[in-house]
PDB file of C-alpha atoms in Angstrom:
ATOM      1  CA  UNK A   1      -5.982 -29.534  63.236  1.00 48.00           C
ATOM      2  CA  UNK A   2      -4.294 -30.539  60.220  1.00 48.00           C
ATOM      3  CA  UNK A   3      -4.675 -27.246  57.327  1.00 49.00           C
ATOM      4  CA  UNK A   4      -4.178 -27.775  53.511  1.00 49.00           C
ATOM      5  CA  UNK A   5      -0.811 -26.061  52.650  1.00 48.00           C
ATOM      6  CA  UNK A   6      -0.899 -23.297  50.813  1.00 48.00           C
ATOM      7  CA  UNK A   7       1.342 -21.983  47.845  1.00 50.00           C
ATOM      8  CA  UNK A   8       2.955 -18.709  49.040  1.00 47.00           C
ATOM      9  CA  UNK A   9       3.944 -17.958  45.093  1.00 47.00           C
ATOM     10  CA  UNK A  10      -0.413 -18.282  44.245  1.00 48.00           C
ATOM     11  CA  UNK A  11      -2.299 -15.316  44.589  1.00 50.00           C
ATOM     12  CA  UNK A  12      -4.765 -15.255  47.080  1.00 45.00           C
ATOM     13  CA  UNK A  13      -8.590 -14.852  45.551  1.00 48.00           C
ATOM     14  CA  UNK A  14     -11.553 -14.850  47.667  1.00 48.00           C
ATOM     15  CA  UNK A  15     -13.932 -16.266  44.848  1.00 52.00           C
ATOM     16  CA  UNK A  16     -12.161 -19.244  43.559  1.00 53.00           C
ATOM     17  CA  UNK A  17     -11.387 -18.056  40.192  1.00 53.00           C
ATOM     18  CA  UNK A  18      -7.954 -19.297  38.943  1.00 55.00           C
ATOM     19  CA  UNK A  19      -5.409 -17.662  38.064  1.00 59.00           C
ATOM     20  CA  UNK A  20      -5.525 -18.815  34.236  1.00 59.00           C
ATOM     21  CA  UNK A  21      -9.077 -17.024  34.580  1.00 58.00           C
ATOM     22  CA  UNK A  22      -8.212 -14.082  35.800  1.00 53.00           C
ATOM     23  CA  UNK A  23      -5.259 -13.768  33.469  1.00 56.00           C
ATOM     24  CA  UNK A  24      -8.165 -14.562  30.069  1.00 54.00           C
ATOM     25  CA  UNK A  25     -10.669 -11.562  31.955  1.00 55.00           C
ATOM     26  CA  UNK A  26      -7.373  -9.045  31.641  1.00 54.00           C
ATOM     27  CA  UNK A  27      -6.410  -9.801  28.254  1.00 53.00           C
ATOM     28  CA  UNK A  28     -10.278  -9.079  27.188  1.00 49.00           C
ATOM     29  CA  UNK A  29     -10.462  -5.890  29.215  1.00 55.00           C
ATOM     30  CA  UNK A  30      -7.368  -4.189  27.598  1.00 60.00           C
ATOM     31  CA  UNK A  31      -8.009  -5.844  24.095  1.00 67.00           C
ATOM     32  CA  UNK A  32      -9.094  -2.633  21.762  1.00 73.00           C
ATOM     33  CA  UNK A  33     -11.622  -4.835  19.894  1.00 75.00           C
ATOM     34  CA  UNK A  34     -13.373  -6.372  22.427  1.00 76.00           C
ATOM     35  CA  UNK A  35     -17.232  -6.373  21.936  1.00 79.00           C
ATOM     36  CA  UNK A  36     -16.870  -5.147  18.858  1.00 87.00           C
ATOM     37  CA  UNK A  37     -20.109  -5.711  16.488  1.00 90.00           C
ATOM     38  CA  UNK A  38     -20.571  -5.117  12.908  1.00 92.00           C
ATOM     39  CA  UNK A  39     -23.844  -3.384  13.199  1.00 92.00           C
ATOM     40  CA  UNK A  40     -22.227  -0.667  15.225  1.00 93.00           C
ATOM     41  CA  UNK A  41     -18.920  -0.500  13.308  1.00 94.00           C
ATOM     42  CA  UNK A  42     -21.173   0.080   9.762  1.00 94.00           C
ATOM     43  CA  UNK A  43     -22.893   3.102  12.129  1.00 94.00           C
ATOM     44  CA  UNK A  44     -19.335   4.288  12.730  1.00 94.00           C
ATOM     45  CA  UNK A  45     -18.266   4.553   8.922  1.00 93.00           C
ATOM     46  CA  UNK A  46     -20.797   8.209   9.376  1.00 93.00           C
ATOM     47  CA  UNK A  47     -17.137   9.565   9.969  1.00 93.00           C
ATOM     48  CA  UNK A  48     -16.083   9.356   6.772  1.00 93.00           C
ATOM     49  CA  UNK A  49     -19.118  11.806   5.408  1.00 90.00           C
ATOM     50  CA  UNK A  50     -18.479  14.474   8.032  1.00 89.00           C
ATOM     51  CA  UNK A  51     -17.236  17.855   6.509  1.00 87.00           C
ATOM     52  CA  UNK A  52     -14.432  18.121   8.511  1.00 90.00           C
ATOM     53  CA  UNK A  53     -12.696  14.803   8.683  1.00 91.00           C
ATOM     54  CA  UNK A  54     -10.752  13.592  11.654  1.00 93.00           C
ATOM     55  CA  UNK A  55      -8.076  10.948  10.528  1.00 93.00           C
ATOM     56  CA  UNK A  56      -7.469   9.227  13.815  1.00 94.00           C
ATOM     57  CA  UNK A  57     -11.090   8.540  13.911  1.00 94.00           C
ATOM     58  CA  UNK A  58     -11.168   7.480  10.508  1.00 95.00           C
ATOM     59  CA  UNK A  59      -8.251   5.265  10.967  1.00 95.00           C
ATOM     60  CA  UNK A  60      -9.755   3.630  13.884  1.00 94.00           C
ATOM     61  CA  UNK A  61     -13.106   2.616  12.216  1.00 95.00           C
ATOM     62  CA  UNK A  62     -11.145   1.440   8.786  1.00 95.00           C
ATOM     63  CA  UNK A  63      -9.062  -0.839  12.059  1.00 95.00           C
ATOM     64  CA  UNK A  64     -11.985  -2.332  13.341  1.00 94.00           C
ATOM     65  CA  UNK A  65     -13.955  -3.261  10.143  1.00 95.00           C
ATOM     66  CA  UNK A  66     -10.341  -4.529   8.767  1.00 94.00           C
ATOM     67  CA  UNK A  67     -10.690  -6.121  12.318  1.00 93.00           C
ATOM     68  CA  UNK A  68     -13.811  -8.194  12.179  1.00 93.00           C
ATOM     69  CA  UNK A  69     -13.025  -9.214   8.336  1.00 92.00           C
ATOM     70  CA  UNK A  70      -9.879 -11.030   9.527  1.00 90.00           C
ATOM     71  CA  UNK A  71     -12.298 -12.773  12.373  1.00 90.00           C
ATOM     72  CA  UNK A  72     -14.761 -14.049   9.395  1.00 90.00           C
ATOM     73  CA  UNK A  73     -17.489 -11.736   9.453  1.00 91.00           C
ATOM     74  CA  UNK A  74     -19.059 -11.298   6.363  1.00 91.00           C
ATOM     75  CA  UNK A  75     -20.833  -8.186   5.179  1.00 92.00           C
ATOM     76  CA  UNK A  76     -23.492  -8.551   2.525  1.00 90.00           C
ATOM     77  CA  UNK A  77     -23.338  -6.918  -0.989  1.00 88.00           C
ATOM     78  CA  UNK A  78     -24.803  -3.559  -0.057  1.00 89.00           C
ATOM     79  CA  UNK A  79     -22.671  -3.535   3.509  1.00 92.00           C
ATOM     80  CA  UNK A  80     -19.886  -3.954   1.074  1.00 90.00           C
ATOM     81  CA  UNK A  81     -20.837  -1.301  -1.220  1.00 88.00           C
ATOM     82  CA  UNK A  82     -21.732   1.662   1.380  1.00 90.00           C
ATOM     83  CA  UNK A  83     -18.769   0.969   2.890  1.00 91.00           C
ATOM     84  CA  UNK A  84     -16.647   1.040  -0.381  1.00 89.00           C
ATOM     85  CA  UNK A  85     -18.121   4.500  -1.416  1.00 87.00           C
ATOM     86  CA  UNK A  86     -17.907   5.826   2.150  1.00 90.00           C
ATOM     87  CA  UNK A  87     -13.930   4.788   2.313  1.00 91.00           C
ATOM     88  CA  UNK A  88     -13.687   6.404  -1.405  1.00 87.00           C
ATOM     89  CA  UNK A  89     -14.320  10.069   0.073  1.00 86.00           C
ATOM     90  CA  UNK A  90     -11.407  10.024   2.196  1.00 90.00           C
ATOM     91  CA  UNK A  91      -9.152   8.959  -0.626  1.00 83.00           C
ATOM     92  CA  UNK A  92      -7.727  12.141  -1.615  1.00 80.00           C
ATOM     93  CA  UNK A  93      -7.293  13.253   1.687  1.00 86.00           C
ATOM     94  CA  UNK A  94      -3.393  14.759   2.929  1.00 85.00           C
ATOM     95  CA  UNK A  95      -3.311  12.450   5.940  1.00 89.00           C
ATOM     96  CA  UNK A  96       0.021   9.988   4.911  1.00 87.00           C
ATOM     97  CA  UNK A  97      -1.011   7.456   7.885  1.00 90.00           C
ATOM     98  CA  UNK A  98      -5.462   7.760   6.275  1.00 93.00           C
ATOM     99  CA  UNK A  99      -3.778   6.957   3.061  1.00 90.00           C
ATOM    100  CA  UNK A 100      -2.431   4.078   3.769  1.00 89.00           C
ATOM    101  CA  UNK A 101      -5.677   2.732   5.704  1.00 92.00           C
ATOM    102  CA  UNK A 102      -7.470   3.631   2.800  1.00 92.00           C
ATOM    103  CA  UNK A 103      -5.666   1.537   0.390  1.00 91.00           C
ATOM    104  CA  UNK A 104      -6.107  -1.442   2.875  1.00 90.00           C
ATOM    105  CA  UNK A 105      -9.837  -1.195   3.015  1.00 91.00           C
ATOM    106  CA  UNK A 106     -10.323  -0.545  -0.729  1.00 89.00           C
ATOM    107  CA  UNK A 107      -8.079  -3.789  -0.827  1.00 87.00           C
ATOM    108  CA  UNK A 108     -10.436  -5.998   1.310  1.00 87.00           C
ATOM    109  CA  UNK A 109     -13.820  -4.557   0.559  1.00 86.00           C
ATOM    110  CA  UNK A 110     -13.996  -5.127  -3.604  1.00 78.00           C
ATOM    111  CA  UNK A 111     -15.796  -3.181  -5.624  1.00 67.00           C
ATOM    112  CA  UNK A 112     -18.243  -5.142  -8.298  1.00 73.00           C
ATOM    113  CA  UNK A 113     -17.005  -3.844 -11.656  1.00 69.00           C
ATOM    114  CA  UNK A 114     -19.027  -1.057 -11.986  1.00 71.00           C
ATOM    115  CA  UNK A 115     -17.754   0.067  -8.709  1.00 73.00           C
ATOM    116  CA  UNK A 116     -14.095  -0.075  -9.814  1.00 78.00           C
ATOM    117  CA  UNK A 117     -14.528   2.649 -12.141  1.00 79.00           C
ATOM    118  CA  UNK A 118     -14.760   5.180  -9.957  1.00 79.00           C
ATOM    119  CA  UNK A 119     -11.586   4.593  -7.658  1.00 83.00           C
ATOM    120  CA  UNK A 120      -9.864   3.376 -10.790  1.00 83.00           C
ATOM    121  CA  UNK A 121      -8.607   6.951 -11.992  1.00 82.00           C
ATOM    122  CA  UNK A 122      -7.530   8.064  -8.650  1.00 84.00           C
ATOM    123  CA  UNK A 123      -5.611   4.677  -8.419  1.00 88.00           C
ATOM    124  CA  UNK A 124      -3.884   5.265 -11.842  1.00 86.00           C
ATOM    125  CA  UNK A 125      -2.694   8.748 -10.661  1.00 86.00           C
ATOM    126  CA  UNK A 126      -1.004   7.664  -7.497  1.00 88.00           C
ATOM    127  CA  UNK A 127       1.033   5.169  -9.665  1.00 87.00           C
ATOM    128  CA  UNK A 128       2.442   8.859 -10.840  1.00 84.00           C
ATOM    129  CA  UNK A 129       2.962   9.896  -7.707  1.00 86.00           C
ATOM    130  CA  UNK A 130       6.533  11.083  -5.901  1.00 86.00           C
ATOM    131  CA  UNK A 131       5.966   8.951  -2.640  1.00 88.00           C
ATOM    132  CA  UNK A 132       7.366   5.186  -3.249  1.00 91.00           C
ATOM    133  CA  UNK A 133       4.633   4.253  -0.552  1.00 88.00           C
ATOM    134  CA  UNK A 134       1.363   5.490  -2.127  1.00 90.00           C
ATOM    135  CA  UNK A 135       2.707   4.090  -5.561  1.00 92.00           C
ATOM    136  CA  UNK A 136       3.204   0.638  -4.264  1.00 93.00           C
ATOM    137  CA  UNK A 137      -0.099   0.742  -2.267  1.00 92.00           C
ATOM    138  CA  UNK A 138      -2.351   1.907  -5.452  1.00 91.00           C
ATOM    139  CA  UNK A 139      -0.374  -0.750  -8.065  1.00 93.00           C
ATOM    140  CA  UNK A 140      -1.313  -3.853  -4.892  1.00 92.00           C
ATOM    141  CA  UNK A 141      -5.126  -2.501  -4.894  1.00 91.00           C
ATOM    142  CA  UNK A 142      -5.564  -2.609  -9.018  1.00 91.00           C
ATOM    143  CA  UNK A 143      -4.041  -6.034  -8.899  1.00 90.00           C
ATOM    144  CA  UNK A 144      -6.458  -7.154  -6.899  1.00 88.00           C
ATOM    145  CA  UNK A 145      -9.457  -5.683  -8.508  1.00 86.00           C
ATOM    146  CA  UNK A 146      -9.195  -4.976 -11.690  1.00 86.00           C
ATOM    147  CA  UNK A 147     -10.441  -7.541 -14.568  1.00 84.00           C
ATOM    148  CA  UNK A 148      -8.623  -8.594 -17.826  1.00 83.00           C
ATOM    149  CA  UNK A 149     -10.081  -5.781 -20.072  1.00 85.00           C
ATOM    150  CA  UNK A 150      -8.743  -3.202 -17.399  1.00 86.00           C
ATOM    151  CA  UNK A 151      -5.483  -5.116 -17.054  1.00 90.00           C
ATOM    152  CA  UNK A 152      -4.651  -4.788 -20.856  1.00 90.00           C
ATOM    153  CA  UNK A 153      -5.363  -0.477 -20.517  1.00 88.00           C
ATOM    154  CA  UNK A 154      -2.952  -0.495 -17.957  1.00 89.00           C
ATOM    155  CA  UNK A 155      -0.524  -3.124 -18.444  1.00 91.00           C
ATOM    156  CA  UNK A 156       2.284  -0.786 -20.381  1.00 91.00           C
ATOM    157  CA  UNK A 157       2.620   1.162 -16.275  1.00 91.00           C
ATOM    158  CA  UNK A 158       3.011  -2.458 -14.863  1.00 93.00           C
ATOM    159  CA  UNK A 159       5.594  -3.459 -16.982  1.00 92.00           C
ATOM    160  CA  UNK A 160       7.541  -0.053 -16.341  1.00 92.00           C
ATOM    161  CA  UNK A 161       6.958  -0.773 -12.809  1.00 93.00           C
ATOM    162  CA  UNK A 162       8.437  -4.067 -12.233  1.00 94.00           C
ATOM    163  CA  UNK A 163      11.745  -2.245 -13.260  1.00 92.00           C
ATOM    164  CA  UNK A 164      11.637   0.418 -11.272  1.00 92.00           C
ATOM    165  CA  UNK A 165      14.431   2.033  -9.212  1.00 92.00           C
ATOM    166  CA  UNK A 166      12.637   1.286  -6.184  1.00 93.00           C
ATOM    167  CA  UNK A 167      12.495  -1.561  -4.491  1.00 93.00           C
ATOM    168  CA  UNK A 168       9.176  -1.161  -2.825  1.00 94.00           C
ATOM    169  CA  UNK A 169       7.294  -0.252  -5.953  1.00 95.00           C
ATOM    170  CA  UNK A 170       8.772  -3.031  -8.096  1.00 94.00           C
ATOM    171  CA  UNK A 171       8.143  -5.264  -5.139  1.00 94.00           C
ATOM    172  CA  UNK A 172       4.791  -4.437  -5.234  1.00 95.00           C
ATOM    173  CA  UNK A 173       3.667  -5.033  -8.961  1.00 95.00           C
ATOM    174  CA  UNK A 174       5.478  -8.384  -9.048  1.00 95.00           C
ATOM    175  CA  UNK A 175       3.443  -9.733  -6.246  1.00 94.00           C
ATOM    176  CA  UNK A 176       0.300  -8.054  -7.653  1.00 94.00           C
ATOM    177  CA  UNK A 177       0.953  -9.744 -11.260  1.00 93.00           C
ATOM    178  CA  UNK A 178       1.178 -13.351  -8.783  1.00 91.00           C
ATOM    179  CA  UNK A 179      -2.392 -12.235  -8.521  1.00 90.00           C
ATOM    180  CA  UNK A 180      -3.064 -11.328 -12.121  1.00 92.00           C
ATOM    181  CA  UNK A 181      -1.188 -14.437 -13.357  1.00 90.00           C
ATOM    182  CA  UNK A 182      -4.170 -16.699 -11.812  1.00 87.00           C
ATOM    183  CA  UNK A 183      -6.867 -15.477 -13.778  1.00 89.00           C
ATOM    184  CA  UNK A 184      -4.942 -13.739 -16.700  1.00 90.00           C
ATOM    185  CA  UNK A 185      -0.899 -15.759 -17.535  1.00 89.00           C
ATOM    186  CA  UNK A 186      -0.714 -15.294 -20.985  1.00 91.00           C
ATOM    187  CA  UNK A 187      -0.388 -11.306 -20.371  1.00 93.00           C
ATOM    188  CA  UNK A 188       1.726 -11.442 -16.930  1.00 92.00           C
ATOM    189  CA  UNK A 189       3.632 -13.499 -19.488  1.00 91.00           C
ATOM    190  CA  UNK A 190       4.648 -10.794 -21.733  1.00 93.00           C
ATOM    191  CA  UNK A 191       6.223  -9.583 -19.082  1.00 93.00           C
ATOM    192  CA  UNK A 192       8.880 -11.744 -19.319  1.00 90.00           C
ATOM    193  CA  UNK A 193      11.726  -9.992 -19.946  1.00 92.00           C
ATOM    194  CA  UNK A 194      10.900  -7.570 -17.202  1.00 93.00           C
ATOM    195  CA  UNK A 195      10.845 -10.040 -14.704  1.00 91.00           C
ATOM    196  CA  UNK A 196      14.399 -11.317 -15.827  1.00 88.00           C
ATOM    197  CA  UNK A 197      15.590  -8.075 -15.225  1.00 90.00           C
ATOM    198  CA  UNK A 198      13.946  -8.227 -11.434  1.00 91.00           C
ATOM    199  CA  UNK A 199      15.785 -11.925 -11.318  1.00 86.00           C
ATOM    200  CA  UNK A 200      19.129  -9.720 -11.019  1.00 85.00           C
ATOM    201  CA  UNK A 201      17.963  -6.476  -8.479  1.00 86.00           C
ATOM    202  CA  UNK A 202      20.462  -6.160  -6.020  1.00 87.00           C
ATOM    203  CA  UNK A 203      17.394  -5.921  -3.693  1.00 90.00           C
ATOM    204  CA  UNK A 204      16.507  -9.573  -2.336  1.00 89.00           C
ATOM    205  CA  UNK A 205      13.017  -8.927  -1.834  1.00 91.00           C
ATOM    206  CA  UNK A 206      12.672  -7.883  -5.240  1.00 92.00           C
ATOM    207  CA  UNK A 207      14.380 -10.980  -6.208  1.00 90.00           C
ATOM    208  CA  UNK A 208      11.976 -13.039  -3.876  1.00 90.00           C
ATOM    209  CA  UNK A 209       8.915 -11.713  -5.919  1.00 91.00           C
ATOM    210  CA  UNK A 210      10.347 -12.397  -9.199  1.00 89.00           C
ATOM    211  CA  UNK A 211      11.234 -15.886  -8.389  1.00 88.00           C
ATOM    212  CA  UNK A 212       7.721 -16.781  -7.080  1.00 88.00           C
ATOM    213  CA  UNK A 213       6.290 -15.293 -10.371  1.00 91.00           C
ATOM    214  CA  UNK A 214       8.422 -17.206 -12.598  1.00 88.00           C
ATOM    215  CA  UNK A 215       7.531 -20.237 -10.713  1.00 85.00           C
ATOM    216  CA  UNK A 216       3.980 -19.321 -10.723  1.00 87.00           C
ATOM    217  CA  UNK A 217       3.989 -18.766 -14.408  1.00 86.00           C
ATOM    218  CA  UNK A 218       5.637 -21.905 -15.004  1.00 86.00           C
ATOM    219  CA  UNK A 219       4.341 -23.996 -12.607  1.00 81.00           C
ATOM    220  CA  UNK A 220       2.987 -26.599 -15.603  1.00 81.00           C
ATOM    221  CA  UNK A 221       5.818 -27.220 -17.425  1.00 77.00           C
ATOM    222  CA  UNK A 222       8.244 -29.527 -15.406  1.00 84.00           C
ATOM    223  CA  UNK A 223      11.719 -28.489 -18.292  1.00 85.00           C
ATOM    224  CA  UNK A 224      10.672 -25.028 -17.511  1.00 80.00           C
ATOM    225  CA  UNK A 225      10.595 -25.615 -13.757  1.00 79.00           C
ATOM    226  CA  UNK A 226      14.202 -27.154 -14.230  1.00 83.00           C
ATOM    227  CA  UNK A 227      15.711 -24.349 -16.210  1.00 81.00           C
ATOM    228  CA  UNK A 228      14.798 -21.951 -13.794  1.00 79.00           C
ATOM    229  CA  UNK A 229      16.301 -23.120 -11.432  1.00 80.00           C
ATOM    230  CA  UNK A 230      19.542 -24.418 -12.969  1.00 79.00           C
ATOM    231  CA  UNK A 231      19.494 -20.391 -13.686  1.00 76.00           C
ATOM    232  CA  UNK A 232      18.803 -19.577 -10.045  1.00 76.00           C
ATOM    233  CA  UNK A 233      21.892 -22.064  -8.919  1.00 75.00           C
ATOM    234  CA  UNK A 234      24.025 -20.535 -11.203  1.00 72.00           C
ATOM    235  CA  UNK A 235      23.127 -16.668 -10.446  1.00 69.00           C
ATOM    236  CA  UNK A 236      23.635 -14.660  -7.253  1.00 70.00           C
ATOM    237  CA  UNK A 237      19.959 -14.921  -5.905  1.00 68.00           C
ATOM    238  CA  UNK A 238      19.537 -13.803  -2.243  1.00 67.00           C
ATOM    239  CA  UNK A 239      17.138 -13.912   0.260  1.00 59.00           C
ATOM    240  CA  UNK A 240      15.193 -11.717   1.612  1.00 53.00           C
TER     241      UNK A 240
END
């Protein structure tokens, strides 16, 4: 009796499943956010009010909601809000790793304007602060939510910024003033001289940064376009 030859390299699977299939069932059953809802994320973010804070737990919620934004759920205004004041608590806390999460969700979940106001001060002191890291992180968040009158209170630290000795910070504001230059270019434009200075760190993502703004910021004049980069050809631009 003639038998149907089998491949000795195939695993052998009593209920006809594939092997593509069972490969897709293992990726889902060691994949940390599968199942993951919204509702029971939001029921989660309780964490962040407990009196004695746990950062790994903390870190783990602020991963999933960062999670299901990047998959395209939306969360409504007030989802939004209670989530932005809950995050806010855990701002000052010592945890280096927390911090960082923090500045991400603060980031991603905007604040209306009156909601700024409160993070805005904390923000403004970690610009001051003696860890590169949480200065770059709190210069990217109030480029991304701040508004024009709040730009102009602050812009004097930005402009000190681009220059500084550090790559990450300076890094940092000049990709946060790409932001600012869309809805406010005649003050990222003052900053001109500044960003020149960038054009010649010895740092090439630096240099990246400050080639993309000046681009940005002249992106409508064509004999602007061409100067900069007759200056480019002729200077020792690297990159990154």
């Amino acid at each position: 009796m003639a038998t149907t030859a089998q491949n000795h390299m195939e695993p052998l699977h009593d209920d006809g499943k594939k092997r593509e299939e069972y490969e897709y069932e293992d990726e889902l059953e060691f994949s940390p956010f599968y199942g993951i809802e919204k509702g029971l994320v939001l029921q989660e973010t309780r964490v962040f009010n407990e009196a004695q804070v746990d950062p790994r737990k903390c870190q783990q919620v602020i991963t999933k909601l960062l999670y299901l934004l990047t998959q395209g759920e939306t969360f409504t205004k007030a989802e939004s809000s209670d989530v932005f004041f809950s995050v806010t608590k855990l701002f000052m806390h010592k945890d280096f790793h927390l911090r960082r999460m923090v500045y991400l969700c603060i980031k991603e979940f905007i604040p209306s304007s009156e909601e700024v106001i409160i993070i805005t001060s904390s923000l403004m002191k970690d610009m001051n602060n003696p860890h590169d890291l949480f200065r770059a992180n709190a210069i990217r968040v109030l480029c991304k939510i701040i508004d024009g009158q709040m730009l102009l209170q602050i812009e004097r630290y930005l402009k000190q910024a681009i220059v500084d000795k550090s790559p990450v910070v300076a890094a940092a504001v000049l990709a946060g003033a790409l932001q600012l230059a869309a809805e406010n270019p005649e003050v990222v434009k003052r900053w001109n001289s500044e960003i020149q200075e960038a054009l010649s760190s010895r740092h090439p993502m630096v240099q990246f940064h400050a080639v993309a703004l000046q681009h940005a910021l002249r992106s409508k004049d064509r004999l602007a376009i061409s100067k900069l980069v007759t200056q480019l050809t002729k200077g020792n631009v690297r990159s990154p």
